[in-house]
mmCIF file of C-alpha atoms in Angstrom:
data_model
loop_
_atom_site.group_PDB
_atom_site.id
_atom_site.type_symbol
_atom_site.label_atom_id
_atom_site.label_comp_id
_atom_site.label_asym_id
_atom_site.label_seq_id
_atom_site.Cartn_x
_atom_site.Cartn_y
_atom_site.Cartn_z
ATOM 1 C CA MET X 1 -0.061 -0.042 -0.070
ATOM 2 C CA GLY X 2 2.826 2.396 0.794
ATOM 3 C CA GLY X 3 4.040 2.053 -2.994
ATOM 4 C CA ASP X 4 0.559 2.920 -4.166
ATOM 5 C CA ASN X 5 0.361 5.957 -2.039
ATOM 6 C CA GLU X 6 3.254 7.519 -3.646
ATOM 7 C CA THR X 7 1.299 8.326 -6.820
ATOM 8 C CA THR X 8 -1.841 10.155 -6.831
ATOM 9 C CA VAL X 9 -4.054 9.837 -10.027
ATOM 10 C CA ALA X 10 -4.741 12.688 -12.305
ATOM 11 C CA GLU X 11 -7.232 10.838 -14.406
ATOM 12 C CA PHE X 12 -9.415 7.765 -14.405
ATOM 13 C CA LEU X 13 -9.854 5.069 -17.127
ATOM 14 C CA LEU X 14 -13.467 4.259 -18.197
ATOM 15 C CA LEU X 15 -13.256 0.853 -19.416
ATOM 16 C CA GLY X 16 -16.821 0.742 -20.411
ATOM 17 C CA LEU X 17 -19.235 -1.963 -20.549
ATOM 18 C CA SER X 18 -16.894 -4.199 -22.776
ATOM 19 C CA GLU X 19 -13.198 -4.428 -23.522
ATOM 20 C CA GLU X 20 -13.830 -6.388 -26.897
ATOM 21 C CA SER X 21 -13.511 -3.981 -29.771
ATOM 22 C CA GLU X 22 -16.507 -5.621 -31.655
ATOM 23 C CA GLN X 23 -18.760 -5.238 -28.608
ATOM 24 C CA GLU X 24 -17.633 -1.826 -28.264
ATOM 25 C CA ASP X 25 -18.892 -0.844 -31.813
ATOM 26 C CA ILE X 26 -22.103 -2.450 -30.873
ATOM 27 C CA VAL X 27 -22.343 -0.632 -27.593
ATOM 28 C CA PHE X 28 -21.411 2.699 -29.338
ATOM 29 C CA GLY X 29 -24.143 2.330 -31.867
ATOM 30 C CA MET X 30 -26.816 1.521 -29.260
ATOM 31 C CA PHE X 31 -25.643 4.377 -26.876
ATOM 32 C CA LEU X 32 -25.547 6.943 -29.854
ATOM 33 C CA GLY X 33 -29.091 5.884 -31.035
ATOM 34 C CA MET X 34 -30.555 5.954 -27.788
ATOM 35 C CA TYR X 35 -29.167 9.195 -26.762
ATOM 36 C CA MET X 36 -30.562 10.815 -29.951
ATOM 37 C CA VAL X 37 -33.942 9.315 -29.257
ATOM 38 C CA THR X 38 -33.818 10.384 -25.715
ATOM 39 C CA ILE X 39 -33.133 14.111 -26.549
ATOM 40 C CA SER X 40 -35.555 14.066 -29.303
ATOM 41 C CA GLY X 41 -38.399 12.378 -27.502
ATOM 42 C CA ASN X 42 -38.112 14.384 -24.330
ATOM 43 C CA LEU X 43 -37.819 17.676 -26.372
ATOM 44 C CA LEU X 44 -40.988 16.718 -28.197
ATOM 45 C CA ILE X 45 -42.636 16.220 -24.894
ATOM 46 C CA ILE X 46 -41.592 19.811 -23.449
ATOM 47 C CA LEU X 47 -42.545 21.433 -26.730
ATOM 48 C CA ALA X 48 -45.992 19.626 -26.946
ATOM 49 C CA ILE X 49 -46.687 20.846 -23.197
ATOM 50 C CA SER X 50 -45.440 24.283 -24.087
ATOM 51 C CA CYS X 51 -47.449 24.662 -27.247
ATOM 52 C CA ASP X 52 -50.711 23.141 -26.007
ATOM 53 C CA PRO X 53 -52.728 25.607 -23.606
ATOM 54 C CA HIS X 54 -54.707 22.533 -22.603
ATOM 55 C CA LEU X 55 -51.761 20.932 -21.020
ATOM 56 C CA HIS X 56 -50.779 23.997 -18.941
ATOM 57 C CA THR X 57 -51.740 22.079 -15.626
ATOM 58 C CA PRO X 58 -49.737 21.008 -12.612
ATOM 59 C CA MET X 59 -49.405 17.315 -14.018
ATOM 60 C CA TYR X 60 -47.795 18.448 -17.424
ATOM 61 C CA PHE X 61 -45.783 21.152 -15.549
ATOM 62 C CA PHE X 62 -44.218 18.382 -13.628
ATOM 63 C CA LEU X 63 -43.867 16.115 -16.746
ATOM 64 C CA ALA X 64 -42.083 18.868 -18.598
ATOM 65 C CA ASN X 65 -39.630 19.274 -15.822
ATOM 66 C CA LEU X 66 -39.083 15.531 -15.549
ATOM 67 C CA SER X 67 -38.229 15.613 -19.275
ATOM 68 C CA SER X 68 -35.837 18.457 -18.761
ATOM 69 C CA VAL X 69 -34.083 16.427 -16.178
ATOM 70 C CA ASP X 70 -33.967 13.529 -18.172
ATOM 71 C CA ILE X 71 -32.047 15.217 -21.047
ATOM 72 C CA CYS X 72 -29.684 16.734 -18.612
ATOM 73 C CA PHE X 73 -29.315 13.125 -16.788
ATOM 74 C CA SER X 74 -28.259 11.512 -20.134
ATOM 75 C CA SER X 75 -26.147 14.339 -21.084
ATOM 76 C CA VAL X 76 -23.979 13.868 -17.917
ATOM 77 C CA THR X 77 -22.917 10.440 -18.957
ATOM 78 C CA ILE X 78 -23.339 9.351 -22.474
ATOM 79 C CA PRO X 79 -21.580 12.127 -24.591
ATOM 80 C CA LYS X 80 -18.351 11.565 -22.774
ATOM 81 C CA ALA X 81 -18.509 7.967 -23.468
ATOM 82 C CA LEU X 82 -19.252 8.581 -27.054
ATOM 83 C CA VAL X 83 -16.541 11.145 -27.387
ATOM 84 C CA ASN X 84 -13.945 8.789 -25.771
ATOM 85 C CA TYR X 85 -14.875 5.906 -28.239
ATOM 86 C CA MET X 86 -14.599 8.380 -31.236
ATOM 87 C CA VAL X 87 -11.128 9.650 -30.288
ATOM 88 C CA GLY X 88 -9.901 6.213 -29.071
ATOM 89 C CA SER X 89 -9.544 7.159 -25.542
ATOM 90 C CA LYS X 90 -10.615 5.933 -22.266
ATOM 91 C CA SER X 91 -9.610 8.575 -19.842
ATOM 92 C CA ILE X 92 -11.487 11.197 -18.176
ATOM 93 C CA SER X 93 -9.511 13.724 -15.920
ATOM 94 C CA TYR X 94 -10.068 13.748 -12.119
ATOM 95 C CA THR X 95 -11.884 17.205 -12.156
ATOM 96 C CA GLU X 96 -14.240 15.961 -15.059
ATOM 97 C CA CYS X 97 -14.904 12.782 -12.924
ATOM 98 C CA ILE X 98 -15.867 14.746 -9.898
ATOM 99 C CA ILE X 99 -18.061 17.195 -11.938
ATOM 100 C CA GLN X 100 -19.857 14.235 -13.374
ATOM 101 C CA ILE X 101 -20.486 12.736 -9.774
ATOM 102 C CA TYR X 102 -21.990 15.962 -8.697
ATOM 103 C CA PHE X 103 -24.540 16.291 -11.768
ATOM 104 C CA PHE X 104 -25.051 12.696 -11.699
ATOM 105 C CA ILE X 105 -26.224 12.661 -7.918
ATOM 106 C CA THR X 106 -28.027 16.054 -8.490
ATOM 107 C CA PHE X 107 -30.183 14.633 -11.534
ATOM 108 C CA ILE X 108 -30.846 11.085 -10.257
ATOM 109 C CA ASN X 109 -32.223 12.550 -6.943
ATOM 110 C CA MET X 110 -34.205 15.186 -8.996
ATOM 111 C CA ASP X 111 -35.744 12.381 -11.121
ATOM 112 C CA GLY X 112 -36.908 10.795 -7.777
ATOM 113 C CA PHE X 113 -38.281 13.957 -6.245
ATOM 114 C CA LEU X 114 -40.257 14.914 -9.292
ATOM 115 C CA LEU X 115 -41.789 11.224 -9.437
ATOM 116 C CA SER X 116 -42.825 11.889 -5.866
ATOM 117 C CA VAL X 117 -44.323 15.335 -6.510
ATOM 118 C CA MET X 118 -46.248 13.640 -9.567
ATOM 119 C CA ALA X 119 -47.610 10.892 -7.204
ATOM 120 C CA TYR X 120 -48.786 13.682 -4.916
ATOM 121 C CA ASP X 121 -50.512 15.461 -7.859
ATOM 122 C CA ARG X 122 -52.187 12.163 -8.689
ATOM 123 C CA TYR X 123 -53.483 11.750 -5.197
ATOM 124 C CA VAL X 124 -54.955 15.306 -5.022
ATOM 125 C CA ALA X 125 -56.433 14.941 -8.473
ATOM 126 C CA ILE X 126 -58.137 11.510 -7.606
ATOM 127 C CA CYS X 127 -58.894 12.041 -3.879
ATOM 128 C CA HIS X 128 -59.787 15.613 -3.890
ATOM 129 C CA PRO X 129 -60.922 16.503 -7.339
ATOM 130 C CA LEU X 130 -63.083 19.384 -6.124
ATOM 131 C CA HIS X 131 -60.230 21.081 -4.227
ATOM 132 C CA TYR X 132 -57.607 20.147 -6.986
ATOM 133 C CA THR X 133 -57.250 23.614 -8.379
ATOM 134 C CA LEU X 134 -56.866 25.115 -4.897
ATOM 135 C CA MET X 135 -54.363 22.629 -3.608
ATOM 136 C CA MET X 136 -52.227 22.434 -6.636
ATOM 137 C CA SER X 137 -51.957 26.189 -7.044
ATOM 138 C CA PRO X 138 -49.239 27.280 -9.758
ATOM 139 C CA ARG X 139 -47.418 28.998 -6.882
ATOM 140 C CA LEU X 140 -47.094 25.582 -4.901
ATOM 141 C CA CYS X 141 -46.079 23.677 -8.044
ATOM 142 C CA VAL X 142 -42.946 26.165 -8.664
ATOM 143 C CA LEU X 143 -42.244 25.932 -4.995
ATOM 144 C CA LEU X 144 -42.082 22.133 -4.852
ATOM 145 C CA VAL X 145 -39.903 22.100 -7.856
ATOM 146 C CA ALA X 146 -37.754 24.746 -6.458
ATOM 147 C CA ILE X 147 -37.211 23.208 -3.170
ATOM 148 C CA SER X 148 -36.523 19.786 -4.935
ATOM 149 C CA TRP X 149 -33.555 21.618 -6.875
ATOM 150 C CA VAL X 150 -32.108 22.988 -3.807
ATOM 151 C CA ILE X 151 -32.281 19.684 -1.693
ATOM 152 C CA THR X 152 -30.610 17.598 -4.554
ATOM 153 C CA ASN X 153 -27.791 20.118 -5.211
ATOM 154 C CA LEU X 154 -27.145 20.419 -1.585
ATOM 155 C CA HIS X 155 -26.884 16.510 -1.284
ATOM 156 C CA ALA X 156 -24.879 16.361 -4.283
ATOM 157 C CA LEU X 157 -22.566 18.805 -2.843
ATOM 158 C CA LEU X 158 -22.166 16.831 0.281
ATOM 159 C CA HIS X 159 -20.801 13.528 -1.292
ATOM 160 C CA THR X 160 -18.795 15.548 -3.762
ATOM 161 C CA LEU X 161 -17.052 17.252 -0.885
ATOM 162 C CA LEU X 162 -16.638 13.803 0.748
ATOM 163 C CA MET X 163 -15.189 12.343 -2.579
ATOM 164 C CA VAL X 164 -12.549 14.978 -2.936
ATOM 165 C CA ARG X 165 -11.219 14.328 0.578
ATOM 166 C CA LEU X 166 -10.231 11.020 -0.562
ATOM 167 C CA THR X 167 -7.004 9.956 -1.915
ATOM 168 C CA PHE X 168 -6.654 7.932 -5.300
ATOM 169 C CA CYS X 169 -3.749 6.093 -5.747
ATOM 170 C CA SER X 170 -2.053 4.146 -8.820
ATOM 171 C CA HIS X 171 -5.325 1.986 -9.569
ATOM 172 C CA ASN X 172 -7.390 4.159 -11.772
ATOM 173 C CA ALA X 173 -9.338 1.643 -13.812
ATOM 174 C CA VAL X 174 -13.071 2.041 -13.529
ATOM 175 C CA HIS X 175 -15.292 -0.707 -14.974
ATOM 176 C CA HIS X 176 -17.951 1.473 -16.186
ATOM 177 C CA PHE X 177 -18.839 4.058 -18.852
ATOM 178 C CA PHE X 178 -18.891 7.175 -16.500
ATOM 179 C CA CYS X 179 -17.960 8.057 -13.157
ATOM 180 C CA ASP X 180 -20.371 6.143 -11.102
ATOM 181 C CA PRO X 181 -19.685 7.073 -7.209
ATOM 182 C CA TYR X 182 -19.456 3.438 -5.952
ATOM 183 C CA PRO X 183 -16.825 2.155 -8.232
ATOM 184 C CA ILE X 184 -14.841 5.281 -7.720
ATOM 185 C CA LEU X 185 -14.994 4.531 -4.097
ATOM 186 C CA LYS X 186 -13.699 1.313 -4.268
ATOM 187 C CA LEU X 187 -10.595 2.691 -6.065
ATOM 188 C CA SER X 188 -9.664 4.890 -3.185
ATOM 189 C CA CYS X 189 -6.764 3.912 -1.016
ATOM 190 C CA SER X 190 -8.321 6.142 1.937
ATOM 191 C CA ASP X 191 -10.828 5.059 4.433
ATOM 192 C CA THR X 192 -14.390 5.471 2.760
ATOM 193 C CA PHE X 193 -16.399 4.755 5.968
ATOM 194 C CA ILE X 194 -17.506 8.273 6.253
ATOM 195 C CA ASN X 195 -18.769 8.156 2.514
ATOM 196 C CA ASP X 196 -20.571 4.871 3.043
ATOM 197 C CA LEU X 197 -22.094 6.353 6.123
ATOM 198 C CA MET X 198 -23.381 9.186 4.485
ATOM 199 C CA VAL X 199 -24.926 7.055 1.630
ATOM 200 C CA PHE X 200 -26.881 4.925 4.164
ATOM 201 C CA THR X 201 -27.916 7.969 6.451
ATOM 202 C CA VAL X 202 -28.385 11.269 4.271
ATOM 203 C CA GLY X 203 -28.411 9.256 0.887
ATOM 204 C CA GLY X 204 -31.044 7.087 2.506
ATOM 205 C CA VAL X 205 -33.257 9.733 3.782
ATOM 206 C CA ILE X 206 -32.904 11.490 0.399
ATOM 207 C CA PHE X 207 -33.784 8.349 -1.578
ATOM 208 C CA LEU X 208 -36.624 7.150 0.681
ATOM 209 C CA THR X 209 -38.293 10.387 1.315
ATOM 210 C CA PRO X 210 -39.568 10.648 -2.176
ATOM 211 C CA PHE X 211 -40.086 6.804 -2.433
ATOM 212 C CA SER X 212 -42.354 6.895 0.839
ATOM 213 C CA CYS X 213 -44.268 9.727 -0.798
ATOM 214 C CA ILE X 214 -45.076 7.780 -3.945
ATOM 215 C CA VAL X 215 -46.009 4.594 -1.778
ATOM 216 C CA VAL X 216 -48.419 6.670 0.708
ATOM 217 C CA SER X 217 -49.892 8.522 -2.423
ATOM 218 C CA TYR X 218 -50.772 5.257 -4.161
ATOM 219 C CA VAL X 219 -52.152 3.634 -0.950
ATOM 220 C CA TYR X 220 -54.634 6.437 -0.707
ATOM 221 C CA ILE X 221 -55.383 6.553 -4.315
ATOM 222 C CA PHE X 222 -56.127 2.899 -4.581
ATOM 223 C CA SER X 223 -58.141 2.809 -1.281
ATOM 224 C CA ASN X 224 -60.156 5.821 -2.709
ATOM 225 C CA VAL X 225 -60.474 4.038 -6.333
ATOM 226 C CA LEU X 226 -61.875 0.709 -4.629
ATOM 227 C CA LYS X 227 -64.636 2.749 -3.265
ATOM 228 C CA MET X 228 -65.875 3.998 -6.407
ATOM 229 C CA PRO X 229 -69.386 2.779 -7.582
ATOM 230 C CA SER X 230 -68.645 2.429 -11.263
ATOM 231 C CA THR X 231 -66.031 0.297 -12.946
ATOM 232 C CA ARG X 232 -65.611 3.124 -15.601
ATOM 233 C CA GLY X 233 -64.515 5.425 -12.767
ATOM 234 C CA ILE X 234 -62.011 2.945 -11.681
ATOM 235 C CA LYS X 235 -60.380 2.527 -15.039
ATOM 236 C CA LYS X 236 -60.370 6.275 -15.668
ATOM 237 C CA ALA X 237 -58.654 6.968 -12.414
ATOM 238 C CA LEU X 238 -55.995 4.100 -12.807
ATOM 239 C CA SER X 239 -55.370 5.083 -16.439
ATOM 240 C CA THR X 240 -54.098 8.259 -15.142
ATOM 241 C CA CYS X 241 -51.694 6.606 -12.957
ATOM 242 C CA GLY X 242 -50.551 3.657 -15.227
ATOM 243 C CA SER X 243 -47.686 5.460 -16.847
ATOM 244 C CA HIS X 244 -46.462 7.075 -13.730
ATOM 245 C CA LEU X 245 -46.431 3.585 -11.959
ATOM 246 C CA THR X 246 -44.534 2.213 -14.865
ATOM 247 C CA VAL X 247 -41.720 4.779 -14.759
ATOM 248 C CA VAL X 248 -41.532 4.526 -10.849
ATOM 249 C CA SER X 249 -41.066 0.779 -10.928
ATOM 250 C CA LEU X 250 -38.319 1.080 -13.660
ATOM 251 C CA PHE X 251 -36.506 3.647 -12.041
ATOM 252 C CA TYR X 252 -36.550 2.498 -8.253
ATOM 253 C CA GLY X 253 -36.378 -1.069 -9.260
ATOM 254 C CA ALA X 254 -32.837 -0.649 -10.606
ATOM 255 C CA ILE X 255 -31.669 1.915 -7.875
ATOM 256 C CA LEU X 256 -32.759 -0.237 -4.803
ATOM 257 C CA GLY X 257 -30.493 -3.123 -6.293
ATOM 258 C CA VAL X 258 -27.539 -0.996 -6.742
ATOM 259 C CA TYR X 259 -27.143 1.759 -4.117
ATOM 260 C CA MET X 260 -28.772 0.443 -1.040
ATOM 261 C CA ARG X 261 -25.698 -1.671 -0.149
ATOM 262 C CA PRO X 262 -22.138 -0.852 0.961
ATOM 263 C CA SER X 263 -19.908 0.285 -1.981
ATOM 264 C CA SER X 264 -17.482 -2.623 -1.520
ATOM 265 C CA SER X 265 -20.124 -4.996 -2.668
ATOM 266 C CA TYR X 266 -20.491 -3.250 -6.093
ATOM 267 C CA SER X 267 -20.153 -5.648 -9.066
ATOM 268 C CA LEU X 268 -20.136 -5.912 -12.573
ATOM 269 C CA GLN X 269 -23.768 -7.153 -12.456
ATOM 270 C CA ASP X 270 -24.469 -3.604 -10.961
ATOM 271 C CA THR X 271 -23.126 -2.017 -14.016
ATOM 272 C CA VAL X 272 -25.876 -3.373 -15.950
ATOM 273 C CA ALA X 273 -28.485 -2.181 -13.565
ATOM 274 C CA THR X 274 -27.222 1.329 -13.687
ATOM 275 C CA VAL X 275 -27.637 1.544 -17.593
ATOM 276 C CA ILE X 276 -31.243 0.994 -16.755
ATOM 277 C CA PHE X 277 -31.841 4.229 -14.922
ATOM 278 C CA THR X 278 -29.063 6.233 -16.591
ATOM 279 C CA VAL X 279 -29.845 5.394 -20.313
ATOM 280 C CA VAL X 280 -33.036 3.240 -20.386
ATOM 281 C CA THR X 281 -35.315 5.151 -18.200
ATOM 282 C CA PRO X 282 -34.776 8.609 -19.792
ATOM 283 C CA LEU X 283 -35.224 7.013 -23.059
ATOM 284 C CA VAL X 284 -38.705 5.151 -22.391
ATOM 285 C CA ASN X 285 -40.144 8.046 -20.390
ATOM 286 C CA PRO X 286 -41.471 9.878 -23.448
ATOM 287 C CA PHE X 287 -42.899 6.780 -25.099
ATOM 288 C CA ILE X 288 -44.501 5.764 -21.929
ATOM 289 C CA TYR X 289 -46.079 9.097 -21.067
ATOM 290 C CA SER X 290 -47.205 9.811 -24.667
ATOM 291 C CA LEU X 291 -48.327 6.378 -25.830
ATOM 292 C CA ARG X 292 -50.467 5.796 -22.635
ATOM 293 C CA ASN X 293 -51.674 9.553 -22.358
ATOM 294 C CA ARG X 294 -54.567 10.671 -24.541
ATOM 295 C CA ASP X 295 -53.954 14.308 -24.101
ATOM 296 C CA MET X 296 -50.181 14.038 -24.876
ATOM 297 C CA LYS X 297 -50.912 12.115 -28.097
ATOM 298 C CA ALA X 298 -53.445 14.723 -29.183
ATOM 299 C CA ALA X 299 -50.957 17.473 -28.550
ATOM 300 C CA LEU X 300 -48.119 15.748 -30.249
ATOM 301 C CA ARG X 301 -50.521 15.283 -33.313
ATOM 302 C CA LYS X 302 -51.395 18.943 -33.218
ATOM 303 C CA MET X 303 -47.738 19.933 -33.302
ATOM 304 C CA VAL X 304 -46.715 17.604 -35.997
ATOM 305 C CA LEU X 305 -49.691 18.810 -38.249
ATOM 306 C CA ARG X 306 -48.551 22.521 -37.557
ATOM 307 C CA CYS X 307 -44.979 21.800 -39.055
#
């Protein structure tokens, strides 16, 4: 260990998802295609909501914010991996890596907070329809998003500062396509106890608070829906929640399996799981919300016809 401590790394090597050249070509093509679809799909959602006055409601305000965050989330990790492939390099500087970690934590948490706010919006719409306009005022909607941004940025800053205090020695190969905090922690030759402790305490609170809000919201929603006299009313109520539940299951299912464990237990299988919420979830969100939502399909159709 003493020999390793003599050299401090100035960069990390992102080994990607595969070290075989043929598989790297396939991964590059898939990532490039998925990134382009992610950007265009989420931009279409934002434009459709902005251009259609009928969609200027709290539900679509939060959806537009979610699409914006998904664009940023994908742009934090994928472009660097694509550029490295095109220039034939695997390196990322220490500073770039720390910046990537900061924004990765910010946007992944922001996704969770927005999904919880959207769950609360559905709860109010279904359980308190007569008071919906009053309870979900424009001021409250903006406040909820603003508070979410403040909390997620402070949380990202905490973990980034804790990462900066660590020492990284001669081992700098990261078995991933971006600077995922857990693989980076495994490379440190410093004691990462404080980092792991903060992940399970502060990180656990930041993660479980929105998740708990989602669970509680849907408990109330389903208990209220079951009391409805007509099956038509039940179907209508559940149809407004179907898209959101699909995204929540995909997003939280992958995260629970990766980050609710010590960093030392991180494995290559977890790398595949991170692809789900860093690449796949932002990609499928526009399709889930547009294909399962009649209003969104109508707005997208109008926008295409105008062009």
